[in-house]
Amino acid sequence: MQPAPSNSHTMRIITSTLLSIICLAAHAEDLIRLGNLKFAHYGAVSYIKEIAPQCGFRVEERLFSKGVDMLPAILAGELDVAASASDAAIVGRSVGAPIYAVAGFSKGGARLVARTDQPIQSLADLKGKTVGVTRGGAHELLLAAELAQAGLTWSDQAGSDVRIIYLGFSELNQALAARQIDAMMQSEPYSAQAINKKLGIEVMKPYDTPLGEPVRALVMTESLYQKRDIALKFMQCFVRATRMFQKHPHMAERYVRHTLFKGQVSHDDYEAAIANAPYSLDLSESHIQITTDLMMKYGIGRMTAPPRAQNWVKLDVLEEAKRLEKE
């Protein structure tokens, strides 16, 4: 007959079981729900999910068509972090999304591309032409800023110098190839693909307005930001993923081309795209404020209560993550 377990042995079993339950619960809590877009320069953000277990948490990634499409998910509490152009983040904050802009992850990423059979070599040549762009994104803001600087009027109705046709990013190249539009303000890698496939030629990279090169923003919900430990873990992982992409371009290319795009993006497409949209970390309060002011000026995002950058740009977690990286 086996002797009955001692009280101390029983307590050890109970304690061990409770610790296991607590550890499993903690692991379950350390899940970060990430909203992202399928563009070449969003690759480092996507790569976070691959190394997240090494950083002490898990990531569930959801892909969206454009940045503003993430807003309902953020407002519904379904996302913790989102990657988008700054303008989408600004619109989100303006309608009450509880988010902070905590980092940048890429800059640039746009080109004005014209059909090869059109005599378009400058902005002035767009007069009387039809230009495609995706509504509500950085590219619409860039197009508006460039047209205004060139003294041209624009509308999606007849009667202006430039007729605007609103299409999704994936539709713009098709419309250019089908001669439904004369030019387009397009993102990467789609603009690089259009040029490499001889569908169009580059007219310009639209970075000579007060906006400069648009910065893509990483936003974090206020609730996650307030959980400092996990927020810092995520930011350290973001810094790590970005540094890996910067230091190991062949690895970055392999991941973007084969994992994200399943071989649909060529080597030349990728190289041209990243040359125009390099991976980065930094964001500034002044850039967000300039972007907000220009959005109001040109009616992008239709905001009634534009947020002040100083109230929601929070870069302290990024700075701490960068400091810890050097230690």
Tab-separated table of C-alpha atoms in Angstrom:
chain	number	residue	atom	x	y	z
A	1	MET	CA	0.000	0.000	0.000
A	2	GLN	CA	1.417	3.381	-1.064
A	3	PRO	CA	1.890	5.942	1.718
A	4	ALA	CA	-0.344	9.023	1.563
A	5	PRO	CA	1.419	12.106	0.191
A	6	SER	CA	2.599	14.544	2.777
A	7	ASN	CA	1.012	17.956	3.151
A	8	SER	CA	4.232	19.602	1.926
A	9	HIS	CA	4.278	17.409	-1.183
A	10	THR	CA	0.633	18.243	-1.879
A	11	MET	CA	1.333	21.965	-1.454
A	12	ARG	CA	4.246	21.731	-3.880
A	13	ILE	CA	1.985	20.144	-6.488
A	14	ILE	CA	-0.702	22.801	-5.952
A	15	THR	CA	1.851	25.609	-6.097
A	16	SER	CA	3.418	24.205	-9.270
A	17	THR	CA	0.003	23.877	-10.893
A	18	LEU	CA	-0.985	27.431	-9.965
A	19	LEU	CA	2.294	28.806	-11.304
A	20	SER	CA	1.736	26.950	-14.579
A	21	ILE	CA	-1.774	28.398	-14.863
A	22	ILE	CA	-0.476	31.900	-14.102
A	23	CYS	CA	2.308	31.573	-16.682
A	24	LEU	CA	-0.129	30.321	-19.318
A	25	ALA	CA	-2.513	33.181	-18.549
A	26	ALA	CA	0.304	35.714	-18.765
A	27	HIS	CA	1.383	34.231	-22.096
A	28	ALA	CA	-2.194	34.443	-23.385
A	29	GLU	CA	-2.398	38.083	-22.348
A	30	ASP	CA	0.816	38.950	-24.188
A	31	LEU	CA	-0.926	38.846	-27.548
A	32	ILE	CA	-0.669	41.934	-29.734
A	33	ARG	CA	-3.145	42.339	-32.582
A	34	LEU	CA	-1.451	44.118	-35.459
A	35	GLY	CA	-3.132	45.837	-38.407
A	36	ASN	CA	-0.949	46.158	-41.497
A	37	LEU	CA	-1.005	46.843	-45.245
A	38	LYS	CA	0.459	44.779	-48.067
A	39	PHE	CA	3.170	47.061	-49.415
A	40	ALA	CA	6.900	46.438	-49.770
A	41	HIS	CA	7.869	49.116	-47.247
A	42	TYR	CA	5.537	47.601	-44.610
A	43	GLY	CA	7.664	44.449	-44.595
A	44	ALA	CA	9.638	45.123	-41.404
A	45	VAL	CA	6.406	45.693	-39.479
A	46	SER	CA	5.063	42.387	-40.774
A	47	TYR	CA	8.307	40.658	-39.792
A	48	ILE	CA	7.645	41.484	-36.125
A	49	LYS	CA	5.287	38.504	-35.937
A	50	GLU	CA	8.128	36.182	-36.982
A	51	ILE	CA	10.403	37.205	-34.113
A	52	ALA	CA	7.744	38.157	-31.543
A	53	PRO	CA	8.095	34.875	-29.554
A	54	GLN	CA	11.785	35.714	-29.047
A	55	CYS	CA	10.671	39.111	-27.731
A	56	GLY	CA	8.254	37.629	-25.203
A	57	PHE	CA	4.834	37.977	-26.856
A	58	ARG	CA	2.735	36.822	-29.792
A	59	VAL	CA	1.365	38.740	-32.772
A	60	GLU	CA	-1.780	38.239	-34.808
A	61	GLU	CA	-1.566	40.218	-38.042
A	62	ARG	CA	-4.556	41.374	-40.086
A	63	LEU	CA	-4.031	42.874	-43.539
A	64	PHE	CA	-6.217	45.732	-44.786
A	65	SER	CA	-6.629	47.391	-48.192
A	66	LYS	CA	-5.747	50.884	-46.944
A	67	GLY	CA	-5.038	52.655	-43.693
A	68	VAL	CA	-8.479	54.160	-43.091
A	69	ASP	CA	-10.004	50.667	-43.335
A	70	MET	CA	-8.379	49.890	-39.981
A	71	LEU	CA	-10.338	52.576	-38.131
A	72	PRO	CA	-13.486	50.506	-37.468
A	73	ALA	CA	-11.306	47.692	-36.090
A	74	ILE	CA	-9.429	50.111	-33.817
A	75	LEU	CA	-12.652	51.726	-32.606
A	76	ALA	CA	-14.110	48.271	-31.949
A	77	GLY	CA	-11.080	47.353	-29.819
A	78	GLU	CA	-9.924	44.671	-32.266
A	79	LEU	CA	-6.400	46.043	-32.874
A	80	ASP	CA	-3.601	47.060	-30.520
A	81	VAL	CA	-1.104	48.398	-33.059
A	82	ALA	CA	-1.575	49.565	-36.650
A	83	ALA	CA	0.764	50.570	-39.464
A	84	SER	CA	-0.457	53.124	-41.983
A	85	ALA	CA	0.290	56.402	-43.673
A	86	SER	CA	0.242	59.298	-41.218
A	87	ASP	CA	-2.928	60.774	-42.683
A	88	ALA	CA	-4.975	57.676	-41.867
A	89	ALA	CA	-3.734	57.825	-38.285
A	90	ILE	CA	-4.627	61.518	-38.112
A	91	VAL	CA	-8.154	60.857	-39.356
A	92	GLY	CA	-8.488	58.079	-36.813
A	93	ARG	CA	-7.451	60.313	-33.952
A	94	SER	CA	-9.802	63.042	-35.174
A	95	VAL	CA	-12.827	60.733	-34.902
A	96	GLY	CA	-11.946	59.583	-31.418
A	97	ALA	CA	-9.795	56.506	-32.000
A	98	PRO	CA	-7.814	56.027	-28.746
A	99	ILE	CA	-4.406	55.889	-30.418
A	100	TYR	CA	-0.967	57.425	-30.092
A	101	ALA	CA	1.549	57.809	-32.913
A	102	VAL	CA	4.607	56.088	-31.450
A	103	ALA	CA	7.094	55.653	-34.333
A	104	GLY	CA	7.674	55.894	-38.052
A	105	PHE	CA	8.552	52.848	-40.132
A	106	SER	CA	9.121	54.119	-43.683
A	107	LYS	CA	9.172	57.332	-45.672
A	108	GLY	CA	8.537	58.291	-49.273
A	109	GLY	CA	6.855	55.477	-51.158
A	110	ALA	CA	5.064	57.420	-53.903
A	111	ARG	CA	5.524	58.292	-57.568
A	112	LEU	CA	3.589	60.150	-60.197
A	113	VAL	CA	3.536	57.765	-63.157
A	114	ALA	CA	2.212	58.621	-66.622
A	115	ARG	CA	1.214	56.417	-69.522
A	116	THR	CA	4.006	55.829	-72.006
A	117	ASP	CA	1.879	57.143	-74.886
A	118	GLN	CA	1.102	60.445	-73.143
A	119	PRO	CA	3.336	63.549	-73.483
A	120	ILE	CA	3.445	64.095	-69.720
A	121	GLN	CA	6.832	65.171	-68.419
A	122	SER	CA	5.863	67.594	-65.677
A	123	LEU	CA	2.934	68.605	-63.485
A	124	ALA	CA	1.971	71.328	-65.970
A	125	ASP	CA	1.384	68.618	-68.566
A	126	LEU	CA	-1.420	67.183	-66.430
A	127	LYS	CA	-3.760	70.005	-67.458
A	128	GLY	CA	-6.693	68.452	-69.268
A	129	LYS	CA	-5.687	64.956	-68.174
A	130	THR	CA	-7.208	62.278	-65.956
A	131	VAL	CA	-5.223	61.177	-62.904
A	132	GLY	CA	-5.933	58.147	-60.752
A	133	VAL	CA	-5.323	58.057	-57.005
A	134	THR	CA	-6.580	56.188	-53.953
A	135	ARG	CA	-8.993	58.269	-51.887
A	136	GLY	CA	-8.173	59.228	-48.321
A	137	GLY	CA	-4.509	58.275	-48.281
A	138	ALA	CA	-1.099	59.894	-48.319
A	139	HIS	CA	-1.071	59.733	-52.099
A	140	GLU	CA	-4.202	61.852	-52.417
A	141	LEU	CA	-2.581	64.428	-50.122
A	142	LEU	CA	0.657	64.352	-52.108
A	143	LEU	CA	-1.249	64.808	-55.365
A	144	ALA	CA	-3.256	67.721	-53.958
A	145	ALA	CA	-0.134	69.441	-52.625
A	146	GLU	CA	1.676	69.063	-55.958
A	147	LEU	CA	-1.259	70.241	-58.078
A	148	ALA	CA	-1.793	73.262	-55.825
A	149	GLN	CA	1.892	74.124	-56.009
A	150	ALA	CA	1.691	73.954	-59.815
A	151	GLY	CA	-1.361	76.247	-59.843
A	152	LEU	CA	-3.726	73.584	-61.175
A	153	THR	CA	-7.289	72.919	-60.046
A	154	TRP	CA	-8.640	69.406	-59.596
A	155	SER	CA	-11.890	67.572	-58.972
A	156	ASP	CA	-13.560	64.228	-59.551
A	157	GLN	CA	-16.123	66.166	-61.600
A	158	ALA	CA	-15.675	67.804	-65.005
A	159	GLY	CA	-14.656	71.456	-65.187
A	160	SER	CA	-11.280	71.516	-63.402
A	161	ASP	CA	-7.786	71.478	-64.865
A	162	VAL	CA	-7.287	67.874	-63.753
A	163	ARG	CA	-9.964	65.187	-63.517
A	164	ILE	CA	-9.443	62.841	-60.548
A	165	ILE	CA	-10.477	59.192	-60.690
A	166	TYR	CA	-10.524	57.398	-57.336
A	167	LEU	CA	-9.374	53.784	-57.470
A	168	GLY	CA	-7.832	51.251	-55.101
A	169	PHE	CA	-4.074	50.757	-55.160
A	170	SER	CA	-4.445	47.385	-56.854
A	171	GLU	CA	-6.694	48.905	-59.548
A	172	LEU	CA	-4.527	51.839	-60.579
A	173	ASN	CA	-2.006	49.881	-62.657
A	174	GLN	CA	-4.836	48.088	-64.475
A	175	ALA	CA	-6.533	51.399	-65.248
A	176	LEU	CA	-3.269	52.829	-66.577
A	177	ALA	CA	-2.700	49.756	-68.766
A	178	ALA	CA	-6.300	49.944	-70.062
A	179	ARG	CA	-5.854	53.686	-70.853
A	180	GLN	CA	-8.688	54.606	-68.520
A	181	ILE	CA	-6.446	57.192	-66.847
A	182	ASP	CA	-3.547	59.240	-68.189
A	183	ALA	CA	-1.437	59.182	-65.034
A	184	MET	CA	-1.541	57.983	-61.430
A	185	MET	CA	-0.146	58.796	-58.030
A	186	GLN	CA	0.812	55.300	-56.942
A	187	SER	CA	2.449	53.504	-54.017
A	188	GLU	CA	5.307	51.006	-53.964
A	189	PRO	CA	5.899	48.391	-55.212
A	190	TYR	CA	3.055	49.007	-57.679
A	191	SER	CA	4.594	52.125	-59.210
A	192	ALA	CA	7.901	50.268	-59.692
A	193	GLN	CA	6.027	47.386	-61.328
A	194	ALA	CA	4.206	49.744	-63.698
A	195	ILE	CA	7.502	51.258	-64.802
A	196	ASN	CA	9.363	47.941	-65.109
A	197	LYS	CA	6.488	46.446	-67.134
A	198	LYS	CA	6.578	49.472	-69.466
A	199	LEU	CA	3.039	50.479	-68.522
A	200	GLY	CA	4.198	53.942	-67.554
A	201	ILE	CA	7.103	56.295	-66.949
A	202	GLU	CA	8.044	58.191	-63.828
A	203	VAL	CA	7.134	61.859	-63.975
A	204	MET	CA	8.356	62.687	-60.468
A	205	LYS	CA	8.702	61.648	-56.860
A	206	PRO	CA	6.327	64.113	-55.161
A	207	TYR	CA	8.468	65.286	-52.262
A	208	ASP	CA	9.076	68.966	-53.045
A	209	THR	CA	6.067	70.439	-51.191
A	210	PRO	CA	5.974	71.519	-47.519
A	211	LEU	CA	4.976	67.919	-46.692
A	212	GLY	CA	8.306	66.570	-47.906
A	213	GLU	CA	8.588	62.792	-47.846
A	214	PRO	CA	5.501	61.366	-46.135
A	215	VAL	CA	6.282	59.253	-43.083
A	216	ARG	CA	4.336	56.070	-42.391
A	217	ALA	CA	3.232	55.972	-38.779
A	218	LEU	CA	3.063	53.148	-36.301
A	219	VAL	CA	0.179	53.785	-33.919
A	220	MET	CA	-0.556	52.106	-30.618
A	221	THR	CA	-3.776	52.105	-28.639
A	222	GLU	CA	-3.780	54.135	-25.457
A	223	SER	CA	-4.537	50.996	-23.444
A	224	LEU	CA	-1.465	49.180	-24.777
A	225	TYR	CA	0.693	52.279	-24.346
A	226	GLN	CA	-0.293	52.371	-20.690
A	227	LYS	CA	0.899	48.762	-20.233
A	228	ARG	CA	4.481	49.924	-20.259
A	229	ASP	CA	6.181	46.534	-20.060
A	230	ILE	CA	4.446	44.983	-23.054
A	231	ALA	CA	4.477	48.278	-24.988
A	232	LEU	CA	8.242	48.442	-24.553
A	233	LYS	CA	8.619	44.778	-25.525
A	234	PHE	CA	6.733	45.466	-28.729
A	235	MET	CA	8.772	48.570	-29.506
A	236	GLN	CA	12.052	46.752	-28.888
A	237	CYS	CA	10.881	44.041	-31.274
A	238	PHE	CA	9.914	46.675	-33.865
A	239	VAL	CA	13.364	48.276	-33.577
A	240	ARG	CA	14.995	44.863	-33.876
A	241	ALA	CA	12.980	43.900	-36.971
A	242	THR	CA	13.721	47.227	-38.646
A	243	ARG	CA	17.448	47.024	-37.903
A	244	MET	CA	17.523	43.509	-39.354
A	245	PHE	CA	15.893	44.725	-42.557
A	246	GLN	CA	18.293	47.666	-42.769
A	247	LYS	CA	21.424	45.594	-42.109
A	248	HIS	CA	20.440	42.495	-44.095
A	249	PRO	CA	18.808	43.703	-47.324
A	250	HIS	CA	18.892	40.261	-48.956
A	251	MET	CA	16.979	38.734	-46.062
A	252	ALA	CA	14.500	41.615	-46.159
A	253	GLU	CA	13.984	41.171	-49.892
A	254	ARG	CA	13.486	37.430	-49.549
A	255	TYR	CA	10.875	37.910	-46.836
A	256	VAL	CA	8.921	40.598	-48.695
A	257	ARG	CA	9.044	39.006	-52.125
A	258	HIS	CA	8.413	35.395	-51.151
A	259	THR	CA	6.534	35.517	-47.848
A	260	LEU	CA	4.402	38.643	-48.291
A	261	PHE	CA	3.969	38.743	-52.071
A	262	LYS	CA	4.346	35.020	-52.845
A	263	GLY	CA	6.733	35.681	-55.734
A	264	GLN	CA	4.534	38.323	-57.396
A	265	VAL	CA	7.202	41.022	-56.966
A	266	SER	CA	10.444	40.738	-58.928
A	267	HIS	CA	13.936	41.558	-57.693
A	268	ASP	CA	13.965	44.744	-59.791
A	269	ASP	CA	10.522	45.762	-58.516
A	270	TYR	CA	11.589	45.296	-54.911
A	271	GLU	CA	14.870	47.167	-55.248
A	272	ALA	CA	13.191	50.116	-56.968
A	273	ALA	CA	10.405	50.169	-54.387
A	274	ILE	CA	12.692	50.186	-51.339
A	275	ALA	CA	15.011	52.753	-52.907
A	276	ASN	CA	11.965	55.042	-52.925
A	277	ALA	CA	10.584	53.899	-49.550
A	278	PRO	CA	13.422	52.974	-47.172
A	279	TYR	CA	12.773	51.305	-43.839
A	280	SER	CA	13.120	53.698	-40.924
A	281	LEU	CA	12.190	54.228	-37.272
A	282	ASP	CA	11.707	57.891	-36.671
A	283	LEU	CA	8.714	60.187	-36.597
A	284	SER	CA	8.408	63.801	-35.515
A	285	GLU	CA	5.644	65.832	-33.956
A	286	SER	CA	6.269	68.601	-36.498
A	287	HIS	CA	5.746	66.238	-39.457
A	288	ILE	CA	2.416	65.052	-38.053
A	289	GLN	CA	1.318	68.650	-37.497
A	290	ILE	CA	2.307	69.729	-41.030
A	291	THR	CA	0.456	66.724	-42.443
A	292	THR	CA	-2.631	67.613	-40.392
A	293	ASP	CA	-2.553	71.246	-41.531
A	294	LEU	CA	-2.250	70.291	-45.203
A	295	MET	CA	-5.060	67.751	-44.899
A	296	MET	CA	-7.310	70.506	-43.586
A	297	LYS	CA	-6.170	72.889	-46.301
A	298	TYR	CA	-6.986	70.465	-49.125
A	299	GLY	CA	-9.989	68.733	-47.557
A	300	ILE	CA	-8.341	65.334	-47.241
A	301	GLY	CA	-10.045	63.138	-44.665
A	302	ARG	CA	-12.929	65.602	-44.165
A	303	MET	CA	-12.027	66.324	-40.547
A	304	THR	CA	-14.090	68.673	-38.412
A	305	ALA	CA	-11.851	68.490	-35.343
A	306	PRO	CA	-8.228	68.014	-36.431
A	307	PRO	CA	-6.067	66.706	-33.587
A	308	ARG	CA	-3.046	68.661	-32.339
A	309	ALA	CA	0.099	66.601	-32.826
A	310	GLN	CA	1.445	67.514	-29.393
A	311	ASN	CA	-1.530	65.773	-27.787
A	312	TRP	CA	-1.073	62.346	-29.348
A	313	VAL	CA	2.466	61.921	-30.709
A	314	LYS	CA	4.214	59.898	-27.990
A	315	LEU	CA	7.795	58.961	-28.857
A	316	ASP	CA	9.084	58.087	-25.384
A	317	VAL	CA	8.658	54.309	-25.778
A	318	LEU	CA	10.585	54.402	-29.073
A	319	GLU	CA	13.387	56.430	-27.503
A	320	GLU	CA	13.645	53.997	-24.601
A	321	ALA	CA	13.726	51.026	-26.986
A	322	LYS	CA	16.506	52.673	-29.009
A	323	ARG	CA	18.448	53.393	-25.817
A	324	LEU	CA	18.138	49.794	-24.643
A	325	GLU	CA	19.289	48.614	-28.089
A	326	LYS	CA	22.644	50.341	-27.502
A	327	GLU	CA	23.224	48.850	-24.068
